[in-house]
Amino acid sequence: MIIELGHFALVLALAVALYQTVVPLYGAHRNDARLMALAVPAAFVQFLLVSFAFAALVHAYVHSDFSVLNVWQNSHSAKPFIYKITGTWANHEGSMLLWVFILSLFTLAVAAFSGNLPLSLKARVLGVQGSISSAFLLYIVTVSSPFVRIPPDRVPLEGQGMNPLLQDPALAMHPPMLYAGYVGFSVAFAFAIAALMEGRVDSAWGRWVRPWTLAAWTFLTAGIALGSWWAYYELGWGGWWFWDPVENASFMPWLAGTALLHSAIVVEKRNALKTWTVLLALIAFSFSLIGTFLVRSGVLSSVHAFAVDPERGTFILAILAFFIGGSLFLYAIRANTLKIEGRFDPISREGALLLNNVLLSAATAAVFIGTLFPLIYEAVTGGGKITVGAPYFNLTFGTLIIPLLVILPVGPLLPWKRGNVKAVLGRLKGALVLTVLAFALSLTLLDASVRAAFGIALGVWVVAGALEEWAGRVMLFRAPLKVVFKRIASMPGSMWAMTLAHAGLGVVVLGIVMSTAWKQERITALQPGGKVQIAGFEVVYKGTRKATGPNYLAEQGLFEIYRDGRKVAEEISEKRTFLGRRGMPTTEVALMHYALGDLYIAIGDQTKMGRTVRVYFQPMIQLLWFGALLMVFGGFIGLLDRRFRVGVAERTESRLVAQPAE
Amino acid sequence: MTETSLFWLLTGGMTLLVLAFLLAPLLRRPRRVLARAEYDLAIYRDQLRELEEELALGAIEPEAAERARNEIARRILAADDARRKAREQLEAGGGKSVVLASVAAVGMVALAWSLYLQLGQPGRPDMPLKQRLANAARNNDFAALVRRAEQRLQKNPDELRGWLALAPAYEQMGRLDKAVEAWRQVIRLTKDPSAELYNAYAEALVRFSRGRIPDAAVKAFSKALELAPGNPMSRYYLAMADLQAGRREAAYAKLKKLLDDLPPEVPARATIAQQVARLAQALGKKPETAGVAKIRAQAGKPSSTDKTPSAKRMARAGSGPSPDAVRERMKAMRDMSPQQRMEMIRNMVEGLDARLKEDPSDLSGWLRLIRARAVLGERDKAKAALAKARQAFAGKPDALARLDALAGDLDLPR
């Protein structure tokens, strides 16, 4: 009965979402405080109902209730417990429910943590959130329901199993993180729509939007990093980013969100770039919607996949058109009501942030075109297939991102309004010296190509620049230690966030450049006893054996690793074939971490020549994950900044008291 | 209380609770409502405080701080001005808003109810796998019983009782490979396996081999004959094995002997008698034209369908086309022109199609129909039949797997 109660709760949640949309927005329009105040309890109730529905589905998965069609299609009773839970969102219907669940969580958070929001703004923000909820709940309830049952007399005893590629710890956490990022941008979106309705964006608005944007950005960064890490160790091709449309779908909102994160600072501090920031908020969420649907609708594999399920496809298009088209239309007719204030010189903190925005937006556009062009081409030519590959992205995206990295350390040191680049470079002397040194050393000692040396120098520049800015801020080496410590202790969270995120980005750049430039690769067929030499290691293939897991059969390739004639490791690299109908084998890479990089062994098929074995040495690739971790960590520190929690307005004195009702 | 009434009680309660949550705030007197400008002021004061902090920390140059201070001060002045001008624009809203919100809430909830009643299955119980297995016996849930026995045997593969229950169950479900394995286990675990067990095992093997009698089955039938000399089933199959191996004389002798030994009331007698007669003809025991004899001899060879006679089937005479009927038809076909033959095959296929329309639960019928359609080159019809069969067996993974396997063999799109 829990399933039916969950289904009922989901439908009821749709009703509450509609209520949450209509009543507060009407109340705000009529300036009726009573109606506006209803947004908060509605958000609360909606969260409870959606949580219950989601929990009911998880319950059905955990207990292998195959009377639920969705569970039968995507689960298997022999699956490990953790994948029974994560299997809930490893399919279309379940993941959409997860999406709405996270949306209701964010809505609840807005309702709970916005005591400092004016009532009308709060009502409008929650109302817009409610409208997004309504659209998705309607979609789920009518055409994508996870609660469809199989007739009682036909309930099968075993499910068809979960996509084996997704049975993995990193990928289990990947969708919730990614969705928390996507959905988080809905808050910024709602704030932007509310601002357009009210016709005002000011410094206070920037302040309110920033923490939500930062939260979304942090989750999205973590989600993308997890996905990339998973691709690295699970797909067995030695890469970690493929410019695959699914990856691009999450990368576009990240780029737009990063731009938004920076321009919101200008709105808050300087009351400038307001219309631009509002537009970015709309775009960031629009890309989140597009990302969700690109991945979930199957349109990416082919335009025809979309037509296979026209009911869902049309619904999805309608939602996209309504929110993206509607918000841009509203922007077009209302943006001129936002007053322009806050002038600044081109060379200033604002100027640097604007340049950051322009470059990020251009990069987003480049990725967008590269991702959608094959689709458009297929639709226009009636089935023609082309692919836009890494060379396009590396060229366009790379060209745009290099100047961004060059100006990155300079921006935070520029003063607001007008500044002086010379003075700033003077404060980055250390970083400049290190950068030149890094370039020279890479070229000479490390035998790097000019391109690689340039990349390394760029990474060093970003990291050293971030650290030098931090050092200057705490007066390292310029003041007594006691003062330095005091300054470190009292540095606000958002400053830490900036330093960590910027340094993290530099570390990521270093990881990318080094692992690409010095990557070594051996692909060969080996008989048992065969050897491969790579990066000073000797990898010996000992043979293959069969093994059985809880819900899979495995072929395990056994390897011994020698360095300088000494055995340093014994490793197993697997190919797993899972039970159920989805019998595509997956790889479990043998991955060894050393100080200078990862040794990576993946086994392929058995051929006449022997077992296909791919061995890679990935120098310094750990920097990539470490840098991403720094960025995420910085984001969380920033969220803890007490300054985002503005003093509650009610505590301020006020002569104005609302008239009591009647 | 029945489950359904509990369900209505819970959903009703949920609905009322939701309405209460949504509407209760309307009953309270609204709290003091602050003008927008007051919120802005709070923010600007905060910014001013931060600025002083940053200045104290040295994070900002004094000159820049001064400029920023001026700017924030301007904002504060403007906000203060706005606050004074605002008077009280916000109204708490009167009885009208209470009515409005109530109507909206009740309307939305009514909409939810009508949607759920259309989409949901009110009160339908869950069916967690564990609970289903536990209640298998009470619910007469055949598939679940089999699964439970399997689970038990996985833990304790030497439990004879389990295998003994599973073997016939598998046969009934058409999972013949499993049935063979189960009988083998039964024989392994029984101290002195009886002739019946060997016969059952061997017969499962024959069915699994679609009528061909493999060596293992011959061995088992022989063993059964050793244990129970003269038992008709072993004798019959051993005769058939001879026939399949081309030893027609031996087969004839064995069948004839069997026929003589069988008491007259055994229903299978008639069939065996026919076979004996036909073999006699083929072997020239009675004068007959050579051509027909040859055909008959060939007809005696195993066909690819699973229509080989089994003792049990013979006993249940009348159900399904008898092997002899099949042979008769095949014999008739030999004498036809290619067109006539085609015509007849088509008639048979159409007949099968019509029969499946009435009784779609016959899996082997579907498999035959799909294969026949594909072989005849009617791929569209084959696809349609596949789709219909899938529909008929939706929710039965075993059947679906067999359909899929066939579709794969025939290269039909899944």
PDB file of C-alpha atoms in Angstrom, chain B residues 202-348:
ATOM      1  CA  ALA B 202      15.549 -39.466 -19.721  1.00  0.00           C
ATOM      2  CA  GLU B 203      12.195 -38.224 -20.921  1.00  0.00           C
ATOM      3  CA  ALA B 204      13.059 -34.692 -19.806  1.00  0.00           C
ATOM      4  CA  LEU B 205      16.253 -35.022 -21.814  1.00  0.00           C
ATOM      5  CA  VAL B 206      14.265 -36.074 -24.861  1.00  0.00           C
ATOM      6  CA  ARG B 207      11.908 -33.154 -24.520  1.00  0.00           C
ATOM      7  CA  PHE B 208      14.818 -30.802 -24.047  1.00  0.00           C
ATOM      8  CA  SER B 209      16.370 -32.187 -27.234  1.00  0.00           C
ATOM      9  CA  ARG B 210      13.114 -31.543 -29.029  1.00  0.00           C
ATOM     10  CA  GLY B 211      12.376 -35.179 -29.698  1.00  0.00           C
ATOM     11  CA  ARG B 212      15.838 -36.378 -30.492  1.00  0.00           C
ATOM     12  CA  ILE B 213      16.924 -39.122 -28.133  1.00  0.00           C
ATOM     13  CA  PRO B 214      20.468 -38.324 -27.051  1.00  0.00           C
ATOM     14  CA  ASP B 215      22.957 -40.909 -25.875  1.00  0.00           C
ATOM     15  CA  ALA B 216      22.546 -39.909 -22.253  1.00  0.00           C
ATOM     16  CA  ALA B 217      18.826 -40.624 -22.536  1.00  0.00           C
ATOM     17  CA  VAL B 218      19.455 -44.003 -24.151  1.00  0.00           C
ATOM     18  CA  LYS B 219      21.753 -44.842 -21.260  1.00  0.00           C
ATOM     19  CA  ALA B 220      19.163 -43.791 -18.696  1.00  0.00           C
ATOM     20  CA  PHE B 221      16.337 -45.671 -20.401  1.00  0.00           C
ATOM     21  CA  SER B 222      18.537 -48.750 -20.526  1.00  0.00           C
ATOM     22  CA  LYS B 223      19.285 -48.368 -16.844  1.00  0.00           C
ATOM     23  CA  ALA B 224      15.563 -48.136 -16.136  1.00  0.00           C
ATOM     24  CA  LEU B 225      14.947 -51.229 -18.195  1.00  0.00           C
ATOM     25  CA  GLU B 226      17.567 -53.026 -16.140  1.00  0.00           C
ATOM     26  CA  LEU B 227      15.897 -51.995 -12.907  1.00  0.00           C
ATOM     27  CA  ALA B 228      12.364 -52.699 -14.060  1.00  0.00           C
ATOM     28  CA  PRO B 229      12.637 -55.231 -16.814  1.00  0.00           C
ATOM     29  CA  GLY B 230       9.901 -55.002 -19.343  1.00  0.00           C
ATOM     30  CA  ASN B 231       8.644 -51.521 -18.408  1.00  0.00           C
ATOM     31  CA  PRO B 232       6.868 -50.157 -21.472  1.00  0.00           C
ATOM     32  CA  MET B 233       8.165 -46.598 -21.380  1.00  0.00           C
ATOM     33  CA  SER B 234      11.843 -47.489 -21.521  1.00  0.00           C
ATOM     34  CA  ARG B 235      11.140 -50.024 -24.186  1.00  0.00           C
ATOM     35  CA  TYR B 236       9.193 -47.609 -26.312  1.00  0.00           C
ATOM     36  CA  TYR B 237      11.880 -44.908 -26.225  1.00  0.00           C
ATOM     37  CA  LEU B 238      14.672 -47.360 -26.850  1.00  0.00           C
ATOM     38  CA  ALA B 239      12.797 -48.538 -29.892  1.00  0.00           C
ATOM     39  CA  MET B 240      12.462 -44.943 -31.020  1.00  0.00           C
ATOM     40  CA  ALA B 241      16.185 -44.438 -30.494  1.00  0.00           C
ATOM     41  CA  ASP B 242      16.842 -47.360 -32.780  1.00  0.00           C
ATOM     42  CA  LEU B 243      14.549 -45.836 -35.334  1.00  0.00           C
ATOM     43  CA  GLN B 244      16.328 -42.493 -35.132  1.00  0.00           C
ATOM     44  CA  ALA B 245      19.657 -44.242 -35.562  1.00  0.00           C
ATOM     45  CA  GLY B 246      18.371 -45.914 -38.697  1.00  0.00           C
ATOM     46  CA  ARG B 247      18.115 -49.400 -37.169  1.00  0.00           C
ATOM     47  CA  ARG B 248      14.623 -49.922 -38.442  1.00  0.00           C
ATOM     48  CA  GLU B 249      14.618 -53.677 -38.135  1.00  0.00           C
ATOM     49  CA  ALA B 250      15.547 -53.531 -34.484  1.00  0.00           C
ATOM     50  CA  ALA B 251      13.007 -50.806 -33.852  1.00  0.00           C
ATOM     51  CA  TYR B 252      10.317 -52.801 -35.545  1.00  0.00           C
ATOM     52  CA  ALA B 253      11.096 -55.874 -33.491  1.00  0.00           C
ATOM     53  CA  LYS B 254      11.063 -53.976 -30.217  1.00  0.00           C
ATOM     54  CA  LEU B 255       7.837 -52.159 -30.958  1.00  0.00           C
ATOM     55  CA  LYS B 256       6.119 -55.296 -32.079  1.00  0.00           C
ATOM     56  CA  LYS B 257       7.162 -57.076 -28.907  1.00  0.00           C
ATOM     57  CA  LEU B 258       5.984 -54.107 -26.835  1.00  0.00           C
ATOM     58  CA  LEU B 259       2.652 -54.148 -28.571  1.00  0.00           C
ATOM     59  CA  ASP B 260       2.247 -57.795 -27.828  1.00  0.00           C
ATOM     60  CA  ASP B 261       3.075 -57.281 -24.157  1.00  0.00           C
ATOM     61  CA  LEU B 262       0.760 -54.347 -23.593  1.00  0.00           C
ATOM     62  CA  PRO B 263      -2.611 -55.141 -22.119  1.00  0.00           C
ATOM     63  CA  PRO B 264      -5.433 -54.231 -24.504  1.00  0.00           C
ATOM     64  CA  GLU B 265      -6.913 -51.459 -22.322  1.00  0.00           C
ATOM     65  CA  VAL B 266      -3.826 -49.223 -22.565  1.00  0.00           C
ATOM     66  CA  PRO B 267      -4.771 -46.252 -24.752  1.00  0.00           C
ATOM     67  CA  ALA B 268      -1.272 -45.880 -26.203  1.00  0.00           C
ATOM     68  CA  ARG B 269      -1.657 -49.229 -27.879  1.00  0.00           C
ATOM     69  CA  ALA B 270      -3.444 -47.781 -30.843  1.00  0.00           C
ATOM     70  CA  THR B 271      -0.650 -45.400 -31.641  1.00  0.00           C
ATOM     71  CA  ILE B 272       2.015 -48.005 -31.281  1.00  0.00           C
ATOM     72  CA  ALA B 273       0.013 -50.322 -33.428  1.00  0.00           C
ATOM     73  CA  GLN B 274      -0.073 -47.730 -36.182  1.00  0.00           C
ATOM     74  CA  GLN B 275       3.647 -47.200 -35.935  1.00  0.00           C
ATOM     75  CA  VAL B 276       4.273 -50.922 -36.104  1.00  0.00           C
ATOM     76  CA  ALA B 277       2.068 -51.163 -39.124  1.00  0.00           C
ATOM     77  CA  ARG B 278       3.834 -48.366 -40.877  1.00  0.00           C
ATOM     78  CA  LEU B 279       7.241 -49.737 -40.104  1.00  0.00           C
ATOM     79  CA  ALA B 280       6.121 -53.090 -41.367  1.00  0.00           C
ATOM     80  CA  GLN B 281       5.132 -51.459 -44.617  1.00  0.00           C
ATOM     81  CA  ALA B 282       8.379 -49.578 -44.873  1.00  0.00           C
ATOM     82  CA  LEU B 283      10.419 -52.665 -44.254  1.00  0.00           C
ATOM     83  CA  GLY B 284       8.499 -54.542 -46.817  1.00  0.00           C
ATOM     84  CA  LYS B 285       6.938 -56.911 -44.344  1.00  0.00           C
ATOM     85  CA  LYS B 286       3.761 -56.336 -46.334  1.00  0.00           C
ATOM     86  CA  PRO B 287       3.752 -55.468 -50.020  1.00  0.00           C
ATOM     87  CA  GLU B 288       3.671 -51.739 -50.674  1.00  0.00           C
ATOM     88  CA  THR B 289       4.960 -49.350 -53.349  1.00  0.00           C
ATOM     89  CA  ALA B 290       8.612 -48.536 -52.910  1.00  0.00           C
ATOM     90  CA  GLY B 291       8.191 -44.786 -53.203  1.00  0.00           C
ATOM     91  CA  VAL B 292       5.758 -44.475 -50.347  1.00  0.00           C
ATOM     92  CA  ALA B 293       7.831 -46.775 -48.212  1.00  0.00           C
ATOM     93  CA  LYS B 294      10.818 -44.528 -48.627  1.00  0.00           C
ATOM     94  CA  ILE B 295       8.784 -41.488 -47.711  1.00  0.00           C
ATOM     95  CA  ARG B 296       7.444 -43.198 -44.637  1.00  0.00           C
ATOM     96  CA  ALA B 297      10.857 -44.228 -43.574  1.00  0.00           C
ATOM     97  CA  GLN B 298      11.989 -40.650 -43.810  1.00  0.00           C
ATOM     98  CA  ALA B 299       8.894 -39.497 -42.043  1.00  0.00           C
ATOM     99  CA  GLY B 300       9.941 -41.698 -39.173  1.00  0.00           C
ATOM    100  CA  LYS B 301      13.048 -39.634 -38.726  1.00  0.00           C
ATOM    101  CA  PRO B 302      12.860 -36.943 -36.136  1.00  0.00           C
ATOM    102  CA  SER B 303      11.269 -33.711 -37.210  1.00  0.00           C
ATOM    103  CA  SER B 304      12.548 -30.438 -35.970  1.00  0.00           C
ATOM    104  CA  THR B 305       9.317 -29.696 -34.112  1.00  0.00           C
ATOM    105  CA  ASP B 306       8.771 -31.001 -30.633  1.00  0.00           C
ATOM    106  CA  LYS B 307       6.031 -33.303 -31.749  1.00  0.00           C
ATOM    107  CA  THR B 308       7.759 -36.537 -30.969  1.00  0.00           C
ATOM    108  CA  PRO B 309       5.450 -38.936 -29.219  1.00  0.00           C
ATOM    109  CA  SER B 310       5.921 -39.246 -25.539  1.00  0.00           C
ATOM    110  CA  ALA B 311       4.339 -41.909 -23.447  1.00  0.00           C
ATOM    111  CA  LYS B 312       2.487 -39.339 -21.432  1.00  0.00           C
ATOM    112  CA  ARG B 313       1.174 -37.604 -24.499  1.00  0.00           C
ATOM    113  CA  MET B 314       0.045 -40.881 -25.898  1.00  0.00           C
ATOM    114  CA  ALA B 315      -1.811 -41.551 -22.711  1.00  0.00           C
ATOM    115  CA  ARG B 316      -3.537 -38.222 -23.078  1.00  0.00           C
ATOM    116  CA  ALA B 317      -4.644 -39.098 -26.561  1.00  0.00           C
ATOM    117  CA  GLY B 318      -6.624 -36.443 -28.302  1.00  0.00           C
ATOM    118  CA  SER B 319      -4.864 -33.380 -26.984  1.00  0.00           C
ATOM    119  CA  GLY B 320      -2.911 -31.573 -29.659  1.00  0.00           C
ATOM    120  CA  PRO B 321      -2.017 -32.943 -33.061  1.00  0.00           C
ATOM    121  CA  SER B 322      -0.899 -36.511 -32.707  1.00  0.00           C
ATOM    122  CA  PRO B 323       2.458 -37.426 -34.168  1.00  0.00           C
ATOM    123  CA  ASP B 324       0.687 -39.570 -36.653  1.00  0.00           C
ATOM    124  CA  ALA B 325      -1.427 -36.732 -37.871  1.00  0.00           C
ATOM    125  CA  VAL B 326       1.708 -34.753 -38.440  1.00  0.00           C
ATOM    126  CA  ARG B 327       3.273 -37.591 -40.334  1.00  0.00           C
ATOM    127  CA  GLU B 328       0.171 -38.036 -42.385  1.00  0.00           C
ATOM    128  CA  ARG B 329       0.289 -34.456 -43.387  1.00  0.00           C
ATOM    129  CA  MET B 330       3.943 -34.612 -44.223  1.00  0.00           C
ATOM    130  CA  LYS B 331       3.345 -37.683 -46.298  1.00  0.00           C
ATOM    131  CA  ALA B 332       0.568 -35.959 -48.159  1.00  0.00           C
ATOM    132  CA  MET B 333       2.821 -33.013 -48.827  1.00  0.00           C
ATOM    133  CA  ARG B 334       5.426 -35.136 -50.544  1.00  0.00           C
ATOM    134  CA  ASP B 335       2.946 -35.972 -53.240  1.00  0.00           C
ATOM    135  CA  MET B 336       1.948 -32.397 -53.939  1.00  0.00           C
ATOM    136  CA  SER B 337       3.160 -29.923 -56.507  1.00  0.00           C
ATOM    137  CA  PRO B 338       5.262 -27.070 -55.086  1.00  0.00           C
ATOM    138  CA  GLN B 339       2.303 -24.664 -55.401  1.00  0.00           C
ATOM    139  CA  GLN B 340      -0.021 -27.023 -53.641  1.00  0.00           C
ATOM    140  CA  ARG B 341       2.566 -27.590 -50.938  1.00  0.00           C
ATOM    141  CA  MET B 342       2.977 -23.875 -50.436  1.00  0.00           C
ATOM    142  CA  GLU B 343      -0.775 -23.518 -50.296  1.00  0.00           C
ATOM    143  CA  MET B 344      -1.038 -26.170 -47.658  1.00  0.00           C
ATOM    144  CA  ILE B 345       1.753 -24.699 -45.556  1.00  0.00           C
ATOM    145  CA  ARG B 346       0.083 -21.334 -45.712  1.00  0.00           C
ATOM    146  CA  ASN B 347      -3.190 -22.863 -44.644  1.00  0.00           C
ATOM    147  CA  MET B 348      -1.488 -24.470 -41.706  1.00  0.00           C
TER     148      MET B 348
END
